[in-house]
């Protein structure tokens, strides 16, 4: 992908859901060196040690930093259980434990995102340059995650002014320039931050432009040229008593010629895609609150718009209005209960020159929730939550359906010894009625089959061991979604019919980390398999629900050389051969091994300057990431990843 070309795919940073405890290496204490250790990020999470976070995947600071001029694939590059395929931002689909992120609750600065728009375009295009922290709660999500967290949630927080200001400083920022030779992709980003008398302001802008890249066989990937813009404005005020009000507005745009179906490879020509994602949030909290009164209020609006002027002047917009009011009751230093109410109004609409009206679907969901995070004994942590949701659904003919249901979750962590801990989590989640793909709403519909609400059951069981610099972990997982909404075209009636499917993704993850004073090495392995209605399925059958991923491996190494002002490292992205069993599957997924290297140099004479060089796909492997659509179909043109790419970046902090 275009922005992907300029990324440093070495990204030695993955937090794995299998990592439970670790220590901070001495070299990471240098402010100019971002740590690979995700435990540092966990410690910054107020609930990081709660039982419901035991299986959470934290993206490490180093991973975020090296992905800033890249894309979502770079952001999750070191996490085998979070697969990203698609090559370019507008086509990248994200799968967590084999489940499409469409089935997870997605929150950006506390604002839920509407995940549906067009099945050939990603609903999850985000700019890593905006990110301060990223966390995935796979499978079991807490009750305060919001409604429809069928297979977990993803939580992203954007950068704050304080992230760029040294102690005592009132102005600061960072400039970032990059160039990738494969596709001649040029990028630039600028962040400025200031504060005074409790007030804060941050401005961020990024621009990426480039040409089509080539894959490892030298084949030009049509429709892959970069044309991405991103902006963020954040204003905040925090009083001496800790009362904080924060306003955030951000926008990401990608407008360029893409393959006719953006997530497919070359062969069917191109057309112009104009895509945009916007999020606005207003939050209140008290950063110093404790005791029984610690309220928070979050109000937000998010929107995704995809336009394809040719051939039908399609214009598909998905938007979400939301508000969450909650209070955390601090029972002790290690135990609390969070309770509250949330409301989400989601609407998908479609316009085109071949229809006279503007069809839409809409859901309005009101929920109440309570999540207890307790530590009854020194060795036992328990997290349990309940929520109840009321949903009103309006179909494209504006007929209304009201449904409701309860959700519950339980997570337990037992510290058996100083080195060994056991964990388990379970959730049953009411999913209500999901909104349909916008681009299908223009057709006539038969809603008589839309009679069942979806519900998921998730279970995760794991074990973690920590001794010295070693951390080892393993977990089994299973996600089942009953009555997941789908659609089928009836050629006799020439109408789409609402249908339901039972989806399952199951498998296991393994992780191993070794850290020493000046570096890290980390290996993660994920093995997942999807089923539809009890039968193993392929790319087509699992569309919008999951993907046939099989065995995926990520290996990372990072070493600091302070005597030379160097930080060096490398990574291995790997997938094994996998024989899919879908109805239309007619070939084995081919395995691949992709090596990435990087080096960072901090010139002593240039304070705040870092020069980073990367070689991505060192051996020029021709491949499509395992999470890319269509690898199990012979003759299908997949959207391959870039071949060997040399990237040069310059970062200046001031």
XYZ file of C-alpha atoms in Angstrom:
654
model
C 0.000 0.000 0.000
C 1.020 3.501 -0.509
C 1.428 4.745 2.986
C 2.541 1.270 3.848
C 5.569 1.675 1.599
C 7.060 4.377 3.751
C 6.596 2.451 6.933
C 9.254 0.786 8.972
C 7.961 -2.705 8.877
C 10.557 -3.802 11.389
C 8.243 -2.470 14.104
C 9.713 -4.493 16.882
C 7.005 -3.892 19.241
C 4.138 -6.139 19.622
C 2.386 -6.495 22.872
C 1.041 -9.976 22.994
C -2.048 -11.047 24.833
C 0.171 -13.677 26.318
C 2.530 -11.276 28.096
C 1.571 -10.772 31.730
C 4.564 -9.394 33.630
C 7.903 -7.902 32.674
C 10.564 -5.452 33.754
C 11.657 -2.173 32.186
C 15.126 -2.417 30.591
C 17.590 0.278 31.565
C 18.131 1.469 28.002
C 14.401 2.261 27.654
C 14.681 4.974 30.290
C 16.335 7.269 27.729
C 13.649 9.701 26.578
C 14.870 9.389 22.982
C 14.426 5.603 22.914
C 10.927 4.153 22.692
C 10.523 0.901 24.543
C 9.457 -2.307 22.896
C 8.002 -3.494 26.193
C 4.161 -3.399 26.112
C 4.086 -3.716 29.898
C 5.062 -0.045 30.137
C 1.867 0.774 28.224
C -0.131 -1.599 30.445
C 1.085 0.292 33.497
C -0.284 3.513 32.011
C -3.749 1.943 31.741
C -5.747 2.665 34.945
C -7.235 -0.838 34.687
C -4.086 -2.483 33.314
C -3.798 -4.944 36.192
C -7.512 -5.861 36.254
C -8.550 -9.410 35.385
C -10.398 -8.340 32.225
C -7.127 -6.902 30.873
C -5.176 -10.141 31.349
C -5.759 -11.171 27.726
C -5.482 -7.636 26.329
C -2.955 -6.872 23.593
C -1.094 -3.598 24.169
C 0.757 -2.048 21.248
C 4.144 -0.901 22.560
C 5.517 2.639 22.312
C 8.235 1.608 19.847
C 5.668 -0.007 17.569
C 3.516 3.113 17.507
C 6.529 5.360 16.931
C 7.826 3.369 13.971
C 4.380 3.080 12.416
C 3.699 6.827 12.467
C 4.426 7.295 8.765
C 2.901 3.917 7.935
C -0.509 2.316 8.264
C -2.602 0.007 10.409
C -0.653 -3.035 9.184
C 2.527 -1.492 10.534
C 0.780 -0.712 13.809
C -0.068 -4.375 14.439
C 2.931 -5.878 12.611
C 4.353 -7.680 15.642
C 1.085 -9.204 16.865
C 0.374 -12.535 15.206
C -3.174 -12.667 16.598
C -4.064 -9.283 15.013
C -3.739 -9.867 11.270
C -4.036 -7.033 8.749
C -4.299 -7.623 5.031
C -5.135 -5.521 2.019
C -1.965 -3.692 0.984
C -3.345 -0.110 1.022
C -5.180 1.822 3.788
C -8.615 1.867 2.136
C -8.511 -1.909 1.612
C -6.972 -3.063 4.882
C -9.162 -5.407 6.890
C -8.235 -6.204 10.494
C -8.849 -9.608 12.057
C -8.444 -10.381 15.759
C -8.168 -14.086 16.536
C -9.607 -14.701 13.072
C -12.640 -12.438 13.623
C -13.309 -9.409 11.401
C -13.030 -6.190 13.412
C -16.539 -5.355 12.163
C -17.677 -7.538 15.051
C -15.660 -5.709 17.709
C -16.512 -2.450 19.426
C -14.109 0.190 18.051
C -13.444 3.266 20.186
C -11.342 6.280 19.185
C -10.885 8.845 21.961
C -13.811 7.152 23.689
C -16.069 7.553 20.641
C -17.617 4.424 19.062
C -17.078 4.018 15.334
C -19.663 2.753 12.860
C -17.900 -0.190 11.240
C -20.044 -0.778 8.147
C -19.693 1.012 4.809
C -18.672 -1.119 1.767
C -17.397 -4.686 1.687
C -14.640 -3.798 -0.790
C -13.338 -0.922 1.346
C -11.976 -0.961 4.887
C -14.097 0.530 7.632
C -10.996 0.691 9.836
C -8.604 3.113 8.149
C -6.781 4.949 10.945
C -3.615 7.045 10.988
C -0.944 5.599 13.330
C 0.622 9.061 13.465
C -2.317 10.161 15.608
C -1.993 7.392 18.147
C -0.849 7.691 21.745
C -2.000 4.221 22.791
C -3.684 1.233 21.150
C -5.166 -1.790 22.895
C -7.120 -4.824 21.727
C -9.405 -6.731 24.086
C -9.895 -9.934 22.066
C -12.952 -12.075 22.713
C -14.080 -11.144 26.200
C -14.891 -7.436 26.508
C -16.047 -5.718 29.728
C -19.573 -4.362 30.125
C -18.346 -0.758 29.884
C -17.004 -1.458 26.359
C -20.389 -0.455 24.951
C -23.000 -2.384 22.951
C -22.348 -4.982 20.252
C -18.843 -5.904 21.448
C -19.523 -9.366 20.052
C -15.884 -10.473 19.787
C -14.137 -7.895 21.969
C -13.084 -4.312 21.353
C -10.256 -2.078 20.120
C -9.409 1.080 22.078
C -7.337 3.898 20.561
C -6.334 7.186 22.170
C -4.825 10.066 20.208
C -1.780 12.111 21.161
C -1.978 14.904 23.741
C -0.026 18.143 24.062
C 1.848 16.788 27.086
C 3.342 14.039 24.921
C 5.433 16.686 23.145
C 6.249 19.012 26.047
C 9.172 18.540 28.414
C 8.779 19.365 32.090
C 8.546 23.131 32.444
C 8.190 23.719 28.692
C 5.127 25.406 27.221
C 5.832 24.791 23.528
C 7.115 21.788 21.585
C 6.487 19.476 18.707
C 7.860 17.074 16.142
C 8.513 17.081 12.392
C 8.709 13.856 10.409
C 9.835 13.313 6.800
C 9.980 9.996 4.946
C 10.731 8.550 1.532
C 10.161 5.017 0.237
C 11.706 4.037 -3.081
C 9.098 1.416 -4.007
C 6.370 3.696 -5.301
C 8.426 6.840 -4.758
C 6.304 7.655 -1.750
C 7.001 10.924 0.028
C 5.530 11.757 3.395
C 5.611 14.573 5.879
C 4.004 15.180 9.263
C 4.097 18.071 11.710
C 2.878 18.240 15.301
C 2.775 21.430 17.365
C 1.767 21.617 21.024
C 1.459 24.389 23.605
C 0.052 24.934 27.100
C -0.510 27.796 29.503
C -2.401 28.225 32.789
C -4.121 24.834 32.480
C -5.021 25.251 28.800
C -3.587 22.925 26.137
C -3.649 22.930 22.351
C -2.290 20.403 19.863
C -2.326 20.501 16.085
C -1.258 17.673 13.771
C -1.165 17.308 10.005
C 0.178 14.601 7.705
C 0.428 14.203 3.939
C 1.496 11.140 1.889
C 1.809 11.018 -1.913
C 3.279 8.442 -4.255
C 2.973 6.181 -7.270
C 1.897 2.564 -7.616
C 4.270 0.106 -5.961
C 5.518 -3.226 -7.313
C 5.335 -6.598 -5.584
C 8.215 -9.042 -5.185
C 7.803 -10.284 -8.775
C 8.056 -6.748 -10.155
C 4.336 -6.652 -10.950
C 2.822 -3.188 -10.672
C -0.024 -3.094 -8.164
C -2.434 -0.774 -9.916
C -4.395 1.527 -7.658
C -1.819 1.484 -4.857
C -0.381 5.005 -5.114
C -0.456 7.040 -1.902
C -2.729 10.055 -1.593
C -3.503 10.372 2.102
C -4.138 13.375 4.344
C -4.775 13.423 8.080
C -5.397 16.204 10.604
C -6.034 16.459 14.329
C -6.951 19.394 16.551
C -7.154 18.894 20.296
C -8.062 21.510 22.903
C -8.143 20.891 26.642
C -8.376 22.589 29.994
C -7.467 20.998 33.333
C -7.941 22.781 36.638
C -5.710 22.451 39.673
C -8.395 20.198 41.198
C -8.116 17.757 38.267
C -11.280 18.683 36.383
C -10.422 18.099 32.727
C -12.458 18.999 29.643
C -11.096 17.878 26.282
C -12.266 18.513 22.732
C -10.834 16.501 19.848
C -11.542 16.681 16.100
C -9.777 14.573 13.497
C -10.148 13.673 9.841
C -8.470 11.203 7.492
C -8.900 11.369 3.711
C -7.733 9.024 0.961
C -8.720 10.073 -2.547
C -7.128 8.342 -5.549
C -7.532 5.840 -8.349
C -7.982 2.369 -6.864
C -8.718 -1.023 -8.332
C -12.369 -1.309 -9.332
C -12.868 -3.379 -6.199
C -10.383 -1.728 -3.876
C -9.467 -4.868 -1.911
C -8.835 -6.939 -5.072
C -5.646 -6.997 -7.109
C -5.115 -5.583 -10.614
C -6.991 -6.841 -13.637
C -10.422 -5.209 -13.715
C -9.318 -1.626 -14.226
C -9.448 1.251 -11.768
C -11.897 3.881 -10.603
C -11.707 6.860 -8.296
C -12.381 6.296 -4.587
C -12.937 9.289 -2.333
C -12.937 8.093 1.275
C -12.996 10.069 4.509
C -13.238 9.290 8.222
C -14.054 11.966 10.819
C -14.371 11.801 14.596
C -15.316 14.552 17.040
C -15.330 14.059 20.805
C -15.973 16.090 23.950
C -14.965 14.516 27.261
C -15.062 15.421 30.929
C -13.248 13.596 33.716
C -11.480 14.317 36.988
C -7.898 13.108 36.784
C -7.441 13.386 40.573
C -10.725 11.830 41.700
C -10.909 8.919 44.091
C -13.431 7.599 46.594
C -17.007 6.932 45.530
C -17.422 9.897 43.184
C -15.389 9.787 39.958
C -17.729 10.716 37.092
C -16.982 10.964 33.375
C -19.002 12.093 30.381
C -18.134 11.453 26.719
C -20.111 12.899 23.819
C -19.147 12.132 20.256
C -19.827 11.890 16.560
C -18.049 9.675 14.037
C -18.543 9.385 10.306
C -17.175 7.397 7.379
C -17.957 8.444 3.802
C -17.051 6.460 0.673
C -17.753 7.882 -2.770
C -17.128 6.194 -6.130
C -18.221 8.634 -8.857
C -17.910 6.010 -11.629
C -20.091 4.418 -12.814
C -23.089 5.154 -10.544
C -22.057 8.206 -8.488
C -22.229 6.054 -5.360
C -22.129 7.912 -2.045
C -22.261 5.807 1.103
C -22.136 7.385 4.546
C -22.088 5.740 7.969
C -22.353 7.843 11.088
C -22.680 7.342 14.840
C -23.870 9.763 17.514
C -23.069 8.700 21.057
C -22.987 9.662 24.712
C -21.651 7.754 27.707
C -22.135 8.791 31.335
C -20.311 6.722 33.933
C -18.978 6.788 37.476
C -16.156 4.787 38.966
C -16.679 3.760 42.574
C -13.220 3.287 44.116
C -13.679 0.591 46.745
C -9.946 0.437 47.474
C -6.607 0.974 45.755
C -7.083 -2.271 43.798
C -10.859 -2.688 43.531
C -13.537 -0.587 41.860
C -16.939 -0.695 40.159
C -17.706 1.290 36.998
C -21.394 1.850 36.283
C -23.298 4.029 33.887
C -25.504 4.472 30.844
C -24.646 4.805 27.146
C -26.556 5.680 24.004
C -25.626 5.114 20.359
C -27.509 6.227 17.262
C -26.068 4.542 14.155
C -27.195 5.241 10.612
C -26.059 3.915 7.243
C -27.345 5.582 4.065
C -26.705 5.230 0.345
C -27.120 7.460 -2.710
C -26.574 6.740 -6.396
C -27.744 8.021 -9.777
C -29.665 4.811 -10.490
C -32.106 5.211 -7.598
C -34.446 8.084 -6.801
C -34.523 7.824 -3.008
C -31.875 7.685 -0.260
C -32.276 4.291 1.432
C -30.932 3.869 4.945
C -30.892 1.612 7.972
C -30.692 2.943 11.511
C -30.351 1.574 15.028
C -30.762 3.410 18.322
C -29.339 1.602 21.330
C -29.663 2.517 24.995
C -27.684 0.472 27.517
C -27.016 0.359 31.223
C -23.906 -1.335 32.567
C -21.810 -2.164 35.610
C -18.322 -3.673 35.658
C -16.634 -4.731 38.905
C -12.850 -5.077 38.986
C -11.877 -6.691 42.262
C -8.890 -8.234 43.986
C -10.339 -10.368 46.812
C -6.946 -11.772 47.825
C -3.296 -11.135 47.070
C -3.279 -13.968 44.533
C -6.761 -13.625 42.995
C -8.218 -10.994 40.655
C -11.808 -11.059 39.436
C -13.624 -8.889 36.906
C -17.346 -9.345 36.317
C -19.869 -7.215 34.472
C -23.471 -7.009 33.328
C -25.227 -4.794 30.820
C -28.705 -4.590 29.324
C -29.470 -3.032 25.942
C -32.647 -1.789 24.286
C -32.411 -1.364 20.499
C -34.808 0.176 17.979
C -34.000 -0.835 14.403
C -35.377 0.910 11.285
C -35.111 -0.861 7.919
C -34.793 0.777 4.490
C -38.602 1.036 4.300
C -38.617 2.783 7.705
C -40.384 -0.093 9.441
C -39.346 -0.367 13.101
C -38.332 -3.387 15.149
C -37.593 -3.217 18.895
C -35.362 -5.800 20.557
C -33.523 -6.062 23.862
C -31.162 -8.383 25.666
C -28.643 -8.868 28.472
C -24.882 -9.401 28.319
C -22.482 -10.690 30.955
C -18.784 -11.370 31.387
C -16.424 -12.930 33.926
C -12.623 -12.921 34.000
C -10.377 -14.503 36.631
C -6.601 -14.397 37.153
C -4.950 -16.601 39.766
C -1.300 -16.043 40.670
C -0.351 -19.622 41.517
C 3.303 -18.833 42.281
C 5.610 -15.838 41.924
C 6.298 -17.004 38.365
C 3.102 -18.753 37.257
C -0.372 -17.292 36.695
C -3.554 -18.827 35.296
C -6.357 -16.916 33.634
C -9.768 -17.505 32.115
C -12.519 -15.334 30.698
C -16.063 -15.835 29.396
C -18.681 -13.522 27.941
C -22.146 -13.799 26.450
C -22.998 -10.687 24.432
C -26.319 -9.482 23.028
C -25.673 -8.201 19.519
C -29.101 -6.966 18.474
C -29.459 -6.285 14.736
C -26.405 -5.126 12.795
C -26.692 -2.542 10.041
C -26.157 -3.842 6.520
C -23.484 -2.935 3.981
C -24.360 0.545 2.627
C -23.716 -0.380 -1.008
C -26.408 -3.079 -0.818
C -29.130 -0.771 0.469
C -29.978 0.539 -2.987
C -31.476 -2.829 -3.949
C -34.960 -3.938 -3.004
C -35.025 -5.905 0.223
C -37.079 -8.629 1.864
C -36.804 -8.102 5.625
C -39.113 -10.952 6.579
C -36.099 -13.113 7.401
C -34.723 -10.567 9.869
C -36.336 -12.183 12.888
C -33.445 -13.142 15.150
C -31.005 -11.050 17.160
C -27.356 -12.037 17.204
C -25.544 -13.269 20.298
C -21.947 -14.252 20.850
C -20.208 -16.531 23.318
C -16.490 -16.024 23.929
C -14.075 -18.023 26.016
C -10.344 -17.576 26.607
C -8.202 -19.796 28.833
C -4.503 -19.062 29.308
C -1.344 -19.602 31.322
C 1.632 -17.242 31.787
C 5.087 -17.845 33.239
C 7.700 -15.234 34.126
C 11.225 -15.963 35.298
C 14.104 -13.533 35.023
C 14.087 -12.056 31.550
C 11.767 -14.731 30.181
C 8.018 -14.450 29.720
C 6.124 -17.391 28.224
C 2.401 -17.682 27.625
C -0.263 -19.662 25.836
C -4.023 -19.414 25.453
C -6.963 -21.191 23.865
C -9.797 -19.091 22.449
C -13.191 -19.577 20.864
C -15.721 -17.050 19.581
C -19.182 -18.137 18.473
C -21.675 -15.692 16.964
C -25.191 -17.041 16.564
C -27.637 -15.507 14.077
C -25.057 -13.152 12.584
C -26.852 -11.036 10.022
C -26.063 -11.631 6.383
C -27.756 -11.230 3.033
C -28.498 -13.381 0.009
C -29.628 -12.274 -3.438
C -32.751 -14.063 -4.669
C -32.521 -14.140 -8.475
C -36.163 -15.183 -8.773
C -37.565 -12.214 -6.859
C -34.612 -9.909 -7.730
C -34.451 -8.923 -4.072
C -31.929 -9.228 -1.280
C -33.152 -11.385 1.579
C -32.045 -10.975 5.175
C -30.452 -14.196 6.372
C -28.612 -15.480 9.425
C -25.430 -17.472 9.900
C -23.671 -19.105 12.803
C -19.992 -18.156 12.801
C -17.145 -19.619 14.841
C -13.441 -18.847 15.132
C -11.306 -21.001 17.391
C -7.651 -21.688 17.946
C -4.716 -20.862 20.170
C -1.950 -18.285 20.641
C 1.574 -18.797 21.970
C 4.071 -16.113 22.932
C 7.649 -15.948 24.208
C 9.648 -12.866 25.199
C 13.208 -12.471 26.391
C 14.462 -9.076 27.501
C 17.862 -7.930 28.582
C 19.264 -4.569 29.643
C 19.722 -3.293 26.110
C 17.132 -5.107 24.031
C 14.242 -7.488 23.444
C 13.369 -10.557 21.446
C 9.759 -11.624 21.064
C 7.958 -14.422 19.233
C 4.193 -14.695 18.802
C 2.269 -17.478 17.080
C -1.440 -17.622 16.280
C -3.459 -20.488 14.832
C -7.118 -19.849 14.008
C -9.772 -21.540 11.897
C -13.238 -20.196 10.937
C -16.504 -22.081 10.507
C -19.867 -21.093 9.056
C -22.864 -23.127 10.252
C -20.475 -25.710 11.670
C -18.464 -26.187 8.452
C -14.947 -24.882 7.822
C -15.207 -21.902 5.506
C -13.168 -19.849 3.031
C -12.692 -16.179 2.205
C -16.065 -15.713 0.515
C -18.246 -17.473 3.086
C -16.632 -15.684 6.020
C -16.798 -12.192 4.469
C -17.532 -9.538 7.142
C -17.356 -12.182 9.877
C -13.787 -13.468 9.773
C -11.073 -14.924 7.578
C -9.275 -18.253 7.083
C -5.871 -17.358 8.535
C -4.321 -20.620 9.688
C -0.873 -20.307 11.270
C 0.699 -16.849 11.520
C 4.054 -16.066 13.176
C 5.753 -12.795 14.128
C 9.357 -12.616 15.405
C 10.991 -9.383 16.584
C 14.419 -8.379 17.831
C 15.632 -4.978 19.005
C 19.090 -4.021 20.293
C 20.336 -0.680 21.621
C 23.987 0.254 20.974
C 24.360 3.419 23.088
C 28.104 3.668 22.478
C 27.310 4.251 18.800
C 24.030 6.145 19.344
C 22.328 3.338 17.443
C 19.189 1.275 17.777
C 18.979 -1.704 15.416
C 16.557 -4.510 14.890
C 14.616 -6.743 12.591
C 11.416 -8.695 12.276
C 10.033 -11.752 10.549
C 6.451 -11.896 9.249
C 5.521 -15.455 8.463
C 2.512 -17.590 7.553
C 2.523 -21.348 6.961
C 0.795 -23.193 4.120
C -2.892 -23.629 4.911
C -5.415 -25.865 3.165
C -8.676 -23.956 3.331
C -11.954 -25.875 3.182
C -14.437 -23.335 1.816
C -17.167 -24.146 -0.686
C -15.322 -22.331 -3.466
C -11.784 -22.954 -2.218
C -9.656 -24.589 -4.895
C -6.057 -24.007 -3.790
C -3.861 -24.015 -0.717
C -2.882 -20.727 0.849
C 0.811 -20.339 0.114
C 3.103 -19.668 3.043
C 5.621 -16.822 3.109
C 8.543 -15.497 5.138
C 9.223 -11.761 5.062
C 12.304 -10.228 6.717
C 12.451 -6.540 7.659
C 15.459 -4.651 9.057
C 15.918 -1.186 10.526
C 18.523 1.058 12.149
C 18.094 4.358 13.998
C 20.905 6.837 14.530
C 20.727 9.782 16.917
C 23.512 12.274 16.063
C 24.984 13.625 19.335
C 25.523 17.045 17.765
C 21.867 17.363 16.661
C 19.689 17.379 19.744
C 16.279 15.811 19.118
C 17.107 14.470 15.649
C 16.814 10.801 14.685
C 17.649 9.258 11.296
C 15.976 5.948 10.569
C 16.672 3.601 7.694
C 14.665 0.485 6.896
C 14.678 -2.346 4.424
C 11.229 -3.876 4.231
C 10.741 -7.248 2.555
C 14.501 -7.756 2.359
C 14.374 -10.832 0.124
C 11.744 -9.370 -2.239
C 9.062 -11.931 -1.418
C 6.041 -11.875 -3.733
C 3.037 -12.444 -1.476
C -0.358 -11.318 -0.273
C -0.718 -11.104 3.488
C -2.698 -14.040 4.866
C -5.473 -11.637 5.911
C -5.878 -10.366 2.321
C -9.002 -11.540 0.523
C -8.910 -14.338 -2.052
C -5.689 -16.261 -1.464
C -7.624 -19.554 -1.500
C -8.953 -19.090 -5.055
C -6.899 -20.191 -8.085
C -6.529 -17.479 -10.703
C -7.775 -14.764 -8.368
C -5.761 -11.524 -8.448
C -4.885 -10.700 -4.844
C -3.709 -7.283 -3.708
C -0.087 -8.184 -3.024
C 2.170 -6.437 -0.517
C 5.106 -4.280 -1.716
C 8.335 -5.960 -2.753
C 11.700 -4.872 -1.384
C 11.419 -1.275 -0.163
C 14.114 1.053 1.133
C 12.786 3.699 3.495
C 14.604 6.728 4.865
C 13.082 8.828 7.648
C 14.136 11.935 9.525
C 12.512 12.868 12.826
C 13.131 16.130 14.647
C 11.765 16.782 18.128
C 11.784 20.332 19.424
